[in-house]
PDB file of C-alpha atoms in Angstrom:
ATOM      1  CA  MET A  30      20.800  -5.254 -25.955  1.00 91.00           C
ATOM      2  CA  ARG A  31      17.851  -3.318 -24.555  1.00 96.00           C
ATOM      3  CA  THR A  32      18.272   0.414 -24.012  1.00 97.00           C
ATOM      4  CA  VAL A  33      16.694   1.632 -20.767  1.00 98.00           C
ATOM      5  CA  LEU A  34      16.153   5.398 -20.750  1.00 98.00           C
ATOM      6  CA  VAL A  35      15.279   7.093 -17.446  1.00 98.00           C
ATOM      7  CA  VAL A  36      13.700  10.547 -17.653  1.00 98.00           C
ATOM      8  CA  LEU A  37      15.030  13.051 -15.090  1.00 98.00           C
ATOM      9  CA  PHE A  38      13.518  16.334 -13.924  1.00 97.00           C
ATOM     10  CA  ASP A  39      13.824  18.689 -10.958  1.00 96.00           C
ATOM     11  CA  GLY A  40      12.024  17.317  -7.910  1.00 97.00           C
ATOM     12  CA  VAL A  41      12.340  13.699  -8.994  1.00 97.00           C
ATOM     13  CA  GLN A  42      12.330  11.058  -6.232  1.00 96.00           C
ATOM     14  CA  SER A  43      15.879   9.701  -6.137  1.00 96.00           C
ATOM     15  CA  LEU A  44      14.883   6.146  -5.163  1.00 96.00           C
ATOM     16  CA  ASP A  45      12.451   5.990  -8.078  1.00 96.00           C
ATOM     17  CA  VAL A  46      15.496   6.525 -10.283  1.00 97.00           C
ATOM     18  CA  THR A  47      18.243   4.567  -8.554  1.00 96.00           C
ATOM     19  CA  GLY A  48      16.162   1.556  -7.434  1.00 95.00           C
ATOM     20  CA  PRO A  49      15.217   0.334 -10.923  1.00 96.00           C
ATOM     21  CA  MET A  50      18.595   1.412 -12.307  1.00 97.00           C
ATOM     22  CA  GLU A  51      20.393  -0.816  -9.785  1.00 96.00           C
ATOM     23  CA  VAL A  52      18.205  -3.735 -10.864  1.00 96.00           C
ATOM     24  CA  PHE A  53      18.923  -3.245 -14.567  1.00 97.00           C
ATOM     25  CA  ALA A  54      22.624  -2.628 -13.895  1.00 97.00           C
ATOM     26  CA  GLY A  55      22.758  -5.812 -11.819  1.00 95.00           C
ATOM     27  CA  ALA A  56      21.112  -7.719 -14.653  1.00 95.00           C
ATOM     28  CA  ASP A  57      23.721  -6.466 -17.092  1.00 95.00           C
ATOM     29  CA  GLN A  58      26.482  -7.569 -14.738  1.00 94.00           C
ATOM     30  CA  HIS A  59      24.828 -10.979 -14.421  1.00 94.00           C
ATOM     31  CA  THR A  60      24.319 -11.310 -18.186  1.00 95.00           C
ATOM     32  CA  PRO A  61      26.603  -8.834 -19.980  1.00 96.00           C
ATOM     33  CA  GLY A  62      25.113  -7.114 -22.978  1.00 95.00           C
ATOM     34  CA  THR A  63      21.518  -7.291 -21.719  1.00 96.00           C
ATOM     35  CA  TYR A  64      20.898  -3.619 -20.966  1.00 97.00           C
ATOM     36  CA  ARG A  65      22.350  -0.225 -21.804  1.00 97.00           C
ATOM     37  CA  ILE A  66      21.161   2.339 -19.248  1.00 97.00           C
ATOM     38  CA  SER A  67      20.921   6.059 -19.998  1.00 97.00           C
ATOM     39  CA  THR A  68      19.445   9.070 -18.253  1.00 98.00           C
ATOM     40  CA  ALA A  69      18.177  12.281 -19.828  1.00 98.00           C
ATOM     41  CA  SER A  70      16.772  15.593 -18.655  1.00 98.00           C
ATOM     42  CA  LEU A  71      14.946  18.152 -20.760  1.00 96.00           C
ATOM     43  CA  ASP A  72      18.042  20.129 -21.723  1.00 96.00           C
ATOM     44  CA  GLY A  73      20.762  17.784 -20.474  1.00 97.00           C
ATOM     45  CA  THR A  74      21.605  19.834 -17.383  1.00 97.00           C
ATOM     46  CA  PRO A  75      21.802  18.384 -13.841  1.00 98.00           C
ATOM     47  CA  VAL A  76      18.586  18.029 -11.847  1.00 97.00           C
ATOM     48  CA  ARG A  77      18.021  18.257  -8.115  1.00 97.00           C
ATOM     49  CA  THR A  78      16.003  15.472  -6.524  1.00 97.00           C
ATOM     50  CA  SER A  79      13.357  15.976  -3.852  1.00 94.00           C
ATOM     51  CA  SER A  80      15.908  14.918  -1.219  1.00 94.00           C
ATOM     52  CA  GLY A  81      18.511  17.434  -2.435  1.00 95.00           C
ATOM     53  CA  LEU A  82      20.699  14.987  -4.337  1.00 96.00           C
ATOM     54  CA  THR A  83      21.992  16.279  -7.670  1.00 97.00           C
ATOM     55  CA  LEU A  84      21.847  13.908 -10.647  1.00 97.00           C
ATOM     56  CA  VAL A  85      23.856  14.501 -13.813  1.00 98.00           C
ATOM     57  CA  PRO A  86      22.086  13.104 -16.904  1.00 98.00           C
ATOM     58  CA  ASP A  87      23.807  11.478 -19.844  1.00 98.00           C
ATOM     59  CA  HIS A  88      21.778  13.306 -22.480  1.00 97.00           C
ATOM     60  CA  ALA A  89      19.243  15.963 -23.281  1.00 98.00           C
ATOM     61  CA  LEU A  90      15.911  14.372 -24.138  1.00 97.00           C
ATOM     62  CA  ALA A  91      16.184  15.540 -27.738  1.00 96.00           C
ATOM     63  CA  ALA A  92      19.501  13.704 -28.137  1.00 96.00           C
ATOM     64  CA  ALA A  93      18.677  10.601 -26.088  1.00 96.00           C
ATOM     65  CA  PRO A  94      18.912   7.172 -27.734  1.00 94.00           C
ATOM     66  CA  ALA A  95      15.657   5.527 -28.801  1.00 95.00           C
ATOM     67  CA  PRO A  96      14.677   3.368 -25.802  1.00 97.00           C
ATOM     68  CA  HIS A  97      13.464  -0.179 -25.626  1.00 97.00           C
ATOM     69  CA  THR A  98      12.268   0.565 -22.073  1.00 98.00           C
ATOM     70  CA  LEU A  99      11.325   4.149 -21.244  1.00 98.00           C
ATOM     71  CA  LEU A 100      11.145   4.661 -17.476  1.00 98.00           C
ATOM     72  CA  VAL A 101       9.445   7.682 -15.914  1.00 98.00           C
ATOM     73  CA  PRO A 102      10.045   8.129 -12.163  1.00 98.00           C
ATOM     74  CA  GLY A 103       7.883  10.127  -9.785  1.00 97.00           C
ATOM     75  CA  GLY A 104       8.467  12.762  -7.148  1.00 96.00           C
ATOM     76  CA  ARG A 105       7.383  16.285  -6.275  1.00 95.00           C
ATOM     77  CA  GLY A 106       8.340  17.456  -9.746  1.00 95.00           C
ATOM     78  CA  THR A 107       5.325  15.658 -11.203  1.00 96.00           C
ATOM     79  CA  ARG A 108       2.941  18.099  -9.511  1.00 92.00           C
ATOM     80  CA  ASN A 109       3.783  20.896 -11.938  1.00 91.00           C
ATOM     81  CA  PRO A 110       5.547  19.162 -14.810  1.00 92.00           C
ATOM     82  CA  ALA A 111       7.356  21.044 -17.529  1.00 93.00           C
ATOM     83  CA  PRO A 112       5.075  21.091 -20.584  1.00 96.00           C
ATOM     84  CA  GLU A 113       8.069  20.243 -22.780  1.00 97.00           C
ATOM     85  CA  VAL A 114       8.674  17.007 -20.844  1.00 97.00           C
ATOM     86  CA  VAL A 115       5.007  16.016 -21.152  1.00 97.00           C
ATOM     87  CA  ALA A 116       5.069  16.804 -24.865  1.00 97.00           C
ATOM     88  CA  TRP A 117       8.241  14.732 -25.355  1.00 97.00           C
ATOM     89  CA  LEU A 118       6.631  11.791 -23.559  1.00 97.00           C
ATOM     90  CA  GLY A 119       3.516  12.103 -25.685  1.00 97.00           C
ATOM     91  CA  GLU A 120       5.628  11.904 -28.842  1.00 96.00           C
ATOM     92  CA  HIS A 121       8.215   9.309 -27.811  1.00 97.00           C
ATOM     93  CA  GLY A 122       6.300   7.168 -25.300  1.00 96.00           C
ATOM     94  CA  PRO A 123       4.288   5.270 -27.927  1.00 96.00           C
ATOM     95  CA  ARG A 124       7.517   4.393 -29.769  1.00 95.00           C
ATOM     96  CA  ALA A 125       9.063   2.554 -26.806  1.00 97.00           C
ATOM     97  CA  GLU A 126       8.591  -1.193 -26.684  1.00 97.00           C
ATOM     98  CA  ARG A 127       7.989  -0.860 -22.924  1.00 97.00           C
ATOM     99  CA  LEU A 128       6.736   2.216 -21.115  1.00 98.00           C
ATOM    100  CA  VAL A 129       7.208   2.132 -17.338  1.00 98.00           C
ATOM    101  CA  SER A 130       6.350   4.531 -14.540  1.00 98.00           C
ATOM    102  CA  VAL A 131       7.322   4.488 -10.883  1.00 97.00           C
ATOM    103  CA  CYS A 132       5.151   6.120  -8.237  1.00 95.00           C
ATOM    104  CA  THR A 133       3.728   9.462  -9.450  1.00 96.00           C
ATOM    105  CA  GLY A 134       5.520   9.087 -12.758  1.00 97.00           C
ATOM    106  CA  ALA A 135       2.084   7.776 -13.795  1.00 97.00           C
ATOM    107  CA  ILE A 136       0.847  11.360 -13.565  1.00 97.00           C
ATOM    108  CA  LEU A 137       3.278  12.392 -16.309  1.00 98.00           C
ATOM    109  CA  LEU A 138       2.149   9.499 -18.487  1.00 98.00           C
ATOM    110  CA  ALA A 139      -1.452  10.507 -17.853  1.00 98.00           C
ATOM    111  CA  GLU A 140      -0.768  14.141 -18.720  1.00 97.00           C
ATOM    112  CA  ALA A 141       0.765  12.933 -21.982  1.00 97.00           C
ATOM    113  CA  GLY A 142      -2.414  10.961 -22.761  1.00 97.00           C
ATOM    114  CA  LEU A 143      -0.608   7.622 -22.647  1.00 98.00           C
ATOM    115  CA  LEU A 144      -2.801   5.925 -20.026  1.00 97.00           C
ATOM    116  CA  ASP A 145      -6.243   6.697 -21.451  1.00 97.00           C
ATOM    117  CA  GLY A 146      -8.346   3.553 -21.676  1.00 97.00           C
ATOM    118  CA  ARG A 147      -5.845   1.582 -19.601  1.00 96.00           C
ATOM    119  CA  ARG A 148      -5.681   0.193 -16.079  1.00 95.00           C
ATOM    120  CA  ALA A 149      -2.966   1.829 -13.984  1.00 96.00           C
ATOM    121  CA  THR A 150      -1.782   2.485 -10.456  1.00 95.00           C
ATOM    122  CA  THR A 151       0.387   4.975  -8.606  1.00 95.00           C
ATOM    123  CA  HIS A 152       1.302   5.768  -5.010  1.00 92.00           C
ATOM    124  CA  TRP A 153      -1.785   5.182  -2.860  1.00 87.00           C
ATOM    125  CA  ALA A 154      -1.828   8.831  -1.727  1.00 88.00           C
ATOM    126  CA  TYR A 155      -2.284  10.052  -5.324  1.00 93.00           C
ATOM    127  CA  CYS A 156      -4.684   7.460  -6.746  1.00 92.00           C
ATOM    128  CA  ASP A 157      -7.770   9.576  -6.060  1.00 92.00           C
ATOM    129  CA  THR A 158      -6.145  12.581  -7.711  1.00 94.00           C
ATOM    130  CA  LEU A 159      -5.127  10.568 -10.757  1.00 96.00           C
ATOM    131  CA  ALA A 160      -8.628   9.125 -11.113  1.00 96.00           C
ATOM    132  CA  ARG A 161     -10.303  12.518 -10.655  1.00 96.00           C
ATOM    133  CA  ASP A 162      -8.076  14.383 -13.114  1.00 96.00           C
ATOM    134  CA  HIS A 163      -8.028  11.610 -15.715  1.00 97.00           C
ATOM    135  CA  PRO A 164     -11.387   9.800 -15.761  1.00 96.00           C
ATOM    136  CA  ALA A 165     -10.420   7.879 -18.910  1.00 97.00           C
ATOM    137  CA  ILE A 166      -7.937   5.864 -16.813  1.00 97.00           C
ATOM    138  CA  GLU A 167      -9.043   2.873 -14.725  1.00 95.00           C
ATOM    139  CA  VAL A 168      -7.069   3.611 -11.546  1.00 94.00           C
ATOM    140  CA  ASP A 169      -6.576   0.675  -9.166  1.00 90.00           C
ATOM    141  CA  PRO A 170      -5.093   1.820  -5.820  1.00 87.00           C
ATOM    142  CA  ASP A 171      -4.391  -1.665  -4.490  1.00 80.00           C
ATOM    143  CA  PRO A 172      -1.623  -3.445  -6.490  1.00 84.00           C
ATOM    144  CA  ILE A 173       2.048  -2.590  -6.208  1.00 86.00           C
ATOM    145  CA  TYR A 174       2.299  -2.661  -9.993  1.00 91.00           C
ATOM    146  CA  ILE A 175       0.077  -3.241 -13.014  1.00 92.00           C
ATOM    147  CA  ARG A 176       0.914  -4.429 -16.530  1.00 92.00           C
ATOM    148  CA  ASP A 177      -1.474  -3.342 -19.281  1.00 94.00           C
ATOM    149  CA  GLY A 178      -0.080  -4.235 -22.663  1.00 93.00           C
ATOM    150  CA  HIS A 179       3.331  -2.643 -23.152  1.00 95.00           C
ATOM    151  CA  ILE A 180       2.692  -0.123 -20.340  1.00 97.00           C
ATOM    152  CA  ALA A 181       3.526  -0.845 -16.702  1.00 96.00           C
ATOM    153  CA  THR A 182       2.779   1.440 -13.766  1.00 97.00           C
ATOM    154  CA  SER A 183       3.890   0.930 -10.181  1.00 95.00           C
ATOM    155  CA  ALA A 184       3.088   2.256  -6.743  1.00 90.00           C
ATOM    156  CA  GLY A 185       5.351   4.143  -4.364  1.00 81.00           C
ATOM    157  CA  VAL A 186       9.141   4.074  -4.379  1.00 78.00           C
ATOM    158  CA  THR A 187      10.248   0.491  -3.615  1.00 86.00           C
ATOM    159  CA  SER A 188       7.576  -1.014  -5.868  1.00 90.00           C
ATOM    160  CA  GLY A 189       9.692   0.278  -8.761  1.00 93.00           C
ATOM    161  CA  ILE A 190      12.281  -2.302  -7.717  1.00 93.00           C
ATOM    162  CA  ASP A 191       9.620  -5.040  -7.725  1.00 89.00           C
ATOM    163  CA  LEU A 192       8.518  -4.048 -11.209  1.00 93.00           C
ATOM    164  CA  ALA A 193      12.098  -3.840 -12.509  1.00 95.00           C
ATOM    165  CA  LEU A 194      12.793  -7.339 -11.137  1.00 92.00           C
ATOM    166  CA  ALA A 195       9.679  -8.625 -12.906  1.00 90.00           C
ATOM    167  CA  LEU A 196      10.893  -7.099 -16.181  1.00 94.00           C
ATOM    168  CA  VAL A 197      14.337  -8.638 -15.752  1.00 94.00           C
ATOM    169  CA  GLU A 198      12.747 -12.013 -15.053  1.00 90.00           C
ATOM    170  CA  GLU A 199      10.722 -11.612 -18.248  1.00 91.00           C
ATOM    171  CA  ASP A 200      13.805 -10.659 -20.262  1.00 95.00           C
ATOM    172  CA  ILE A 201      16.501 -13.060 -19.046  1.00 94.00           C
ATOM    173  CA  GLY A 202      14.909 -15.466 -16.586  1.00 90.00           C
ATOM    174  CA  ARG A 203      14.099 -16.079 -12.946  1.00 82.00           C
ATOM    175  CA  ALA A 204      17.617 -17.142 -11.964  1.00 85.00           C
ATOM    176  CA  ALA A 205      19.008 -13.733 -12.933  1.00 89.00           C
ATOM    177  CA  ALA A 206      16.218 -11.857 -11.168  1.00 87.00           C
ATOM    178  CA  LEU A 207      16.693 -13.963  -8.026  1.00 83.00           C
ATOM    179  CA  ALA A 208      20.455 -13.317  -8.036  1.00 87.00           C
ATOM    180  CA  ILE A 209      19.857  -9.564  -8.290  1.00 91.00           C
ATOM    181  CA  ALA A 210      17.219  -9.628  -5.556  1.00 86.00           C
ATOM    182  CA  ARG A 211      19.601 -11.463  -3.248  1.00 83.00           C
ATOM    183  CA  HIS A 212      22.366  -8.974  -3.973  1.00 87.00           C
ATOM    184  CA  LEU A 213      20.052  -6.043  -3.225  1.00 86.00           C
ATOM    185  CA  VAL A 214      18.611  -7.875  -0.191  1.00 78.00           C
ATOM    186  CA  VAL A 215      15.028  -7.498  -1.389  1.00 76.00           C
ATOM    187  CA  PHE A 216      12.202  -9.963  -1.989  1.00 60.00           C
ATOM    188  CA  LEU A 217      11.916 -11.292  -5.516  1.00 57.00           C
ATOM    189  CA  ARG A 218       8.482 -12.795  -5.123  1.00 52.00           C
ATOM    190  CA  ARG A 219       6.313  -9.728  -4.440  1.00 59.00           C
ATOM    191  CA  PRO A 220       3.810 -10.174  -7.277  1.00 55.00           C
ATOM    192  CA  GLY A 221       2.225  -7.187  -8.940  1.00 54.00           C
ATOM    193  CA  ASN A 222      -1.187  -7.929  -7.464  1.00 54.00           C
ATOM    194  CA  GLN A 223       0.168  -7.806  -3.910  1.00 56.00           C
ATOM    195  CA  ALA A 224      -1.531  -4.992  -2.052  1.00 55.00           C
ATOM    196  CA  GLN A 225       0.310  -1.748  -1.376  1.00 53.00           C
ATOM    197  CA  PHE A 226      -0.611  -2.282   2.286  1.00 50.00           C
ATOM    198  CA  SER A 227      -0.442  -5.362   4.460  1.00 51.00           C
ATOM    199  CA  ALA A 228      -3.557  -5.951   6.532  1.00 52.00           C
ATOM    200  CA  GLN A 229      -1.892  -4.295   9.508  1.00 52.00           C
ATOM    201  CA  LEU A 230      -0.836  -1.234   7.522  1.00 50.00           C
ATOM    202  CA  ALA A 231      -4.088  -0.942   5.598  1.00 54.00           C
ATOM    203  CA  ALA A 232      -5.979  -0.550   8.854  1.00 57.00           C
ATOM    204  CA  GLN A 233      -5.219   2.168  11.325  1.00 64.00           C
ATOM    205  CA  THR A 234      -3.964   1.076  14.721  1.00 70.00           C
ATOM    206  CA  ALA A 235      -6.793   1.345  17.201  1.00 74.00           C
ATOM    207  CA  ARG A 236      -6.448   4.038  19.813  1.00 79.00           C
ATOM    208  CA  ARG A 237      -7.825   2.014  22.727  1.00 84.00           C
ATOM    209  CA  GLU A 238      -5.791  -0.823  24.196  1.00 85.00           C
ATOM    210  CA  PRO A 239      -8.551  -3.494  24.123  1.00 88.00           C
ATOM    211  CA  LEU A 240      -9.056  -2.959  20.397  1.00 90.00           C
ATOM    212  CA  ARG A 241      -5.305  -2.947  19.698  1.00 87.00           C
ATOM    213  CA  GLU A 242      -5.046  -6.229  21.597  1.00 89.00           C
ATOM    214  CA  VAL A 243      -7.831  -7.687  19.455  1.00 92.00           C
ATOM    215  CA  GLN A 244      -6.017  -6.593  16.262  1.00 89.00           C
ATOM    216  CA  GLN A 245      -2.889  -8.370  17.437  1.00 87.00           C
ATOM    217  CA  TRP A 246      -4.890 -11.468  18.447  1.00 91.00           C
ATOM    218  CA  ILE A 247      -6.418 -11.702  14.976  1.00 92.00           C
ATOM    219  CA  THR A 248      -2.976 -11.528  13.380  1.00 88.00           C
ATOM    220  CA  GLU A 249      -1.562 -14.239  15.632  1.00 89.00           C
ATOM    221  CA  HIS A 250      -4.605 -16.567  15.517  1.00 93.00           C
ATOM    222  CA  PRO A 251      -6.071 -16.468  11.986  1.00 93.00           C
ATOM    223  CA  GLY A 252      -7.438 -20.008  12.330  1.00 94.00           C
ATOM    224  CA  ASP A 253      -9.490 -19.317  15.467  1.00 95.00           C
ATOM    225  CA  ASP A 254     -13.145 -18.364  15.707  1.00 95.00           C
ATOM    226  CA  LEU A 255     -12.906 -14.685  14.781  1.00 95.00           C
ATOM    227  CA  SER A 256     -16.587 -13.869  14.777  1.00 96.00           C
ATOM    228  CA  VAL A 257     -17.652 -10.447  15.997  1.00 96.00           C
ATOM    229  CA  GLU A 258     -19.154 -12.077  19.088  1.00 96.00           C
ATOM    230  CA  ARG A 259     -15.890 -13.791  20.091  1.00 95.00           C
ATOM    231  CA  LEU A 260     -13.749 -10.728  19.313  1.00 95.00           C
ATOM    232  CA  ALA A 261     -16.149  -8.481  21.225  1.00 95.00           C
ATOM    233  CA  ALA A 262     -15.856 -10.789  24.243  1.00 95.00           C
ATOM    234  CA  ARG A 263     -12.054 -10.430  24.143  1.00 93.00           C
ATOM    235  CA  ALA A 264     -12.463  -6.647  24.123  1.00 93.00           C
ATOM    236  CA  ARG A 265     -15.076  -6.858  26.905  1.00 93.00           C
ATOM    237  CA  LEU A 266     -17.605  -4.987  24.778  1.00 94.00           C
ATOM    238  CA  SER A 267     -21.005  -5.834  23.385  1.00 96.00           C
ATOM    239  CA  PRO A 268     -20.867  -7.070  19.767  1.00 96.00           C
ATOM    240  CA  ARG A 269     -22.655  -3.982  18.499  1.00 95.00           C
ATOM    241  CA  HIS A 270     -20.426  -1.580  20.421  1.00 95.00           C
ATOM    242  CA  PHE A 271     -17.310  -3.517  19.420  1.00 95.00           C
ATOM    243  CA  ALA A 272     -18.138  -3.525  15.692  1.00 95.00           C
ATOM    244  CA  ARG A 273     -18.895   0.197  15.717  1.00 94.00           C
ATOM    245  CA  ALA A 274     -15.779   1.094  17.727  1.00 93.00           C
ATOM    246  CA  PHE A 275     -13.486  -1.164  15.668  1.00 93.00           C
ATOM    247  CA  GLN A 276     -14.542   0.424  12.392  1.00 92.00           C
ATOM    248  CA  ALA A 277     -14.356   3.933  13.833  1.00 91.00           C
ATOM    249  CA  GLU A 278     -10.803   3.426  15.090  1.00 88.00           C
ATOM    250  CA  THR A 279      -9.306   1.238  12.346  1.00 86.00           C
ATOM    251  CA  GLY A 280     -11.155   2.416   9.262  1.00 86.00           C
ATOM    252  CA  MET A 281     -12.549  -1.022   8.364  1.00 88.00           C
ATOM    253  CA  THR A 282     -15.054  -3.514   9.718  1.00 93.00           C
ATOM    254  CA  PRO A 283     -13.863  -6.443  11.875  1.00 94.00           C
ATOM    255  CA  GLY A 284     -14.907  -8.854   9.126  1.00 94.00           C
ATOM    256  CA  ARG A 285     -12.867  -7.093   6.438  1.00 92.00           C
ATOM    257  CA  TYR A 286      -9.841  -6.958   8.724  1.00 91.00           C
ATOM    258  CA  VAL A 287     -10.133 -10.692   9.428  1.00 94.00           C
ATOM    259  CA  ASP A 288     -10.471 -11.419   5.701  1.00 93.00           C
ATOM    260  CA  ARG A 289      -7.288  -9.469   4.938  1.00 89.00           C
ATOM    261  CA  VAL A 290      -5.296 -11.125   7.709  1.00 91.00           C
ATOM    262  CA  ARG A 291      -6.381 -14.618   6.655  1.00 94.00           C
ATOM    263  CA  LEU A 292      -5.596 -13.996   2.998  1.00 91.00           C
ATOM    264  CA  GLU A 293      -2.198 -12.530   3.833  1.00 87.00           C
ATOM    265  CA  HIS A 294      -1.358 -15.483   6.087  1.00 90.00           C
ATOM    266  CA  ALA A 295      -2.477 -17.998   3.458  1.00 93.00           C
ATOM    267  CA  ARG A 296      -0.335 -16.306   0.812  1.00 87.00           C
ATOM    268  CA  ARG A 297       2.731 -16.513   3.031  1.00 83.00           C
ATOM    269  CA  LEU A 298       2.166 -20.219   3.670  1.00 90.00           C
ATOM    270  CA  LEU A 299       1.688 -20.899  -0.042  1.00 89.00           C
ATOM    271  CA  GLU A 300       4.900 -19.032  -0.804  1.00 79.00           C
ATOM    272  CA  ASP A 301       7.064 -20.295   2.053  1.00 79.00           C
ATOM    273  CA  THR A 302       5.928 -23.871   2.786  1.00 87.00           C
ATOM    274  CA  SER A 303       4.889 -27.043   0.991  1.00 90.00           C
ATOM    275  CA  ASP A 304       1.801 -27.487   3.177  1.00 93.00           C
ATOM    276  CA  GLY A 305      -1.226 -28.666   1.209  1.00 94.00           C
ATOM    277  CA  VAL A 306      -3.995 -26.277   0.237  1.00 95.00           C
ATOM    278  CA  GLU A 307      -6.467 -28.154   2.452  1.00 95.00           C
ATOM    279  CA  GLU A 308      -4.171 -27.855   5.478  1.00 96.00           C
ATOM    280  CA  ILE A 309      -3.502 -24.168   4.809  1.00 96.00           C
ATOM    281  CA  SER A 310      -7.218 -23.474   4.492  1.00 96.00           C
ATOM    282  CA  ARG A 311      -7.780 -24.939   7.975  1.00 95.00           C
ATOM    283  CA  THR A 312      -4.745 -23.176   9.472  1.00 95.00           C
ATOM    284  CA  CYS A 313      -5.938 -19.821   8.166  1.00 95.00           C
ATOM    285  CA  GLY A 314      -9.537 -20.210   9.288  1.00 96.00           C
ATOM    286  CA  TYR A 315     -11.218 -20.832   5.946  1.00 95.00           C
ATOM    287  CA  GLY A 316     -12.428 -24.268   6.985  1.00 91.00           C
ATOM    288  CA  THR A 317     -12.410 -25.715   3.487  1.00 95.00           C
ATOM    289  CA  SER A 318     -10.165 -25.393   0.456  1.00 95.00           C
ATOM    290  CA  GLU A 319     -13.154 -24.252  -1.593  1.00 96.00           C
ATOM    291  CA  ALA A 320     -13.765 -21.318   0.759  1.00 96.00           C
ATOM    292  CA  MET A 321     -10.107 -20.319   0.452  1.00 96.00           C
ATOM    293  CA  ARG A 322     -10.249 -20.700  -3.326  1.00 95.00           C
ATOM    294  CA  ARG A 323     -13.233 -18.332  -3.510  1.00 95.00           C
ATOM    295  CA  ALA A 324     -11.402 -15.755  -1.370  1.00 93.00           C
ATOM    296  CA  PHE A 325      -8.307 -15.938  -3.593  1.00 92.00           C
ATOM    297  CA  VAL A 326     -10.249 -15.685  -6.847  1.00 90.00           C
ATOM    298  CA  LYS A 327     -12.317 -12.771  -5.559  1.00 88.00           C
ATOM    299  CA  THR A 328      -9.351 -10.747  -4.302  1.00 85.00           C
ATOM    300  CA  LEU A 329      -6.405 -11.870  -6.425  1.00 80.00           C
ATOM    301  CA  GLY A 330      -8.055 -13.244  -9.531  1.00 81.00           C
ATOM    302  CA  THR A 331      -6.279 -16.600  -9.212  1.00 85.00           C
ATOM    303  CA  ALA A 332      -6.745 -19.874  -7.345  1.00 92.00           C
ATOM    304  CA  PRO A 333      -4.380 -20.886  -4.484  1.00 93.00           C
ATOM    305  CA  ALA A 334      -2.674 -23.645  -6.489  1.00 91.00           C
ATOM    306  CA  GLU A 335      -1.960 -21.276  -9.374  1.00 88.00           C
ATOM    307  CA  TYR A 336      -0.775 -18.587  -6.950  1.00 85.00           C
ATOM    308  CA  ARG A 337       1.697 -21.065  -5.445  1.00 86.00           C
ATOM    309  CA  ARG A 338       2.920 -22.167  -8.868  1.00 82.00           C
ATOM    310  CA  ARG A 339       3.614 -18.596  -9.920  1.00 74.00           C
ATOM    311  CA  PHE A 340       5.031 -17.101  -6.737  1.00 67.00           C
ATOM    312  CA  ARG A 341       6.593 -19.785  -4.569  1.00 65.00           C
ATOM    313  CA  PRO A 342      10.379 -19.652  -5.032  1.00 55.00           C
ATOM    314  CA  ALA A 343      12.174 -22.858  -5.934  1.00 51.00           C
ATOM    315  CA  SER A 344      14.233 -22.527  -2.752  1.00 47.00           C
ATOM    316  CA  ALA A 345      11.210 -22.443  -0.410  1.00 46.00           C
ATOM    317  CA  PRO A 346      11.578 -24.825   2.535  1.00 45.00           C
ATOM    318  CA  THR A 347       9.586 -28.013   2.771  1.00 45.00           C
ATOM    319  CA  HIS A 348       7.807 -29.182   5.906  1.00 43.00           C
TER     320      HIS A 348
END
């Protein structure tokens, strides 16, 4: 049995707490005796979450059971953490077999010196702050979660569920994790290296209608000729004016937006269909499987065939 200890404090984000807890509780219902879940606050008294919900802990930190998995959620309370909580984490964090943070819980781990020399992530809005205040940490703002040795950090809120599902899959198998994901009506297959933003969310929505229409066209036609010249013609602008206006209004160049859309579309096809890599490369506008392979390796660190092997569910439809 693995003890999961969740650290509570005033201003904690309630979903950072309850999301992973529901995953671990579901795993214990699926395979009884797998997890024992406990919560603890500094002195054992109730805490008030950022949404106003009151949580009653099981223990004071000093009396909490030694955890296999120590989980530190985020929330507004991480902005001015209690020094005693940081000190407790600094002492007890290294003793846990797994140390996990959700959202800005990474800030508490950083304050305790537990992330120095490691790669980590947090909610996209706080990555710059984490990197500035703790230069010894390699902060990556893109993935929804990162594993570095026995330490795992995750991005905002729901990514804590993704990370918890990955840990359950590691502990007791994919079938259990899939059953829990189905029960919670969430996706099991969001891998840690999936970006915090989809292409459409990563870019701002253009203010002007012709540019918004072009954004939508790119999303719906990833296999078409999406050169600046062709996209500019759709927007009825000169290529130079179009490229400048697109970047000004969306925050990224047309080429980068196209790259993101094509990669996202290819990932979905690899996950959800049995179409061959060559066919997918043509459908998504890469032209050749080698071009798609280079894009995958550059962005995701893995080739398309390996990505499919790791992340395509056994129940994916065949075409």
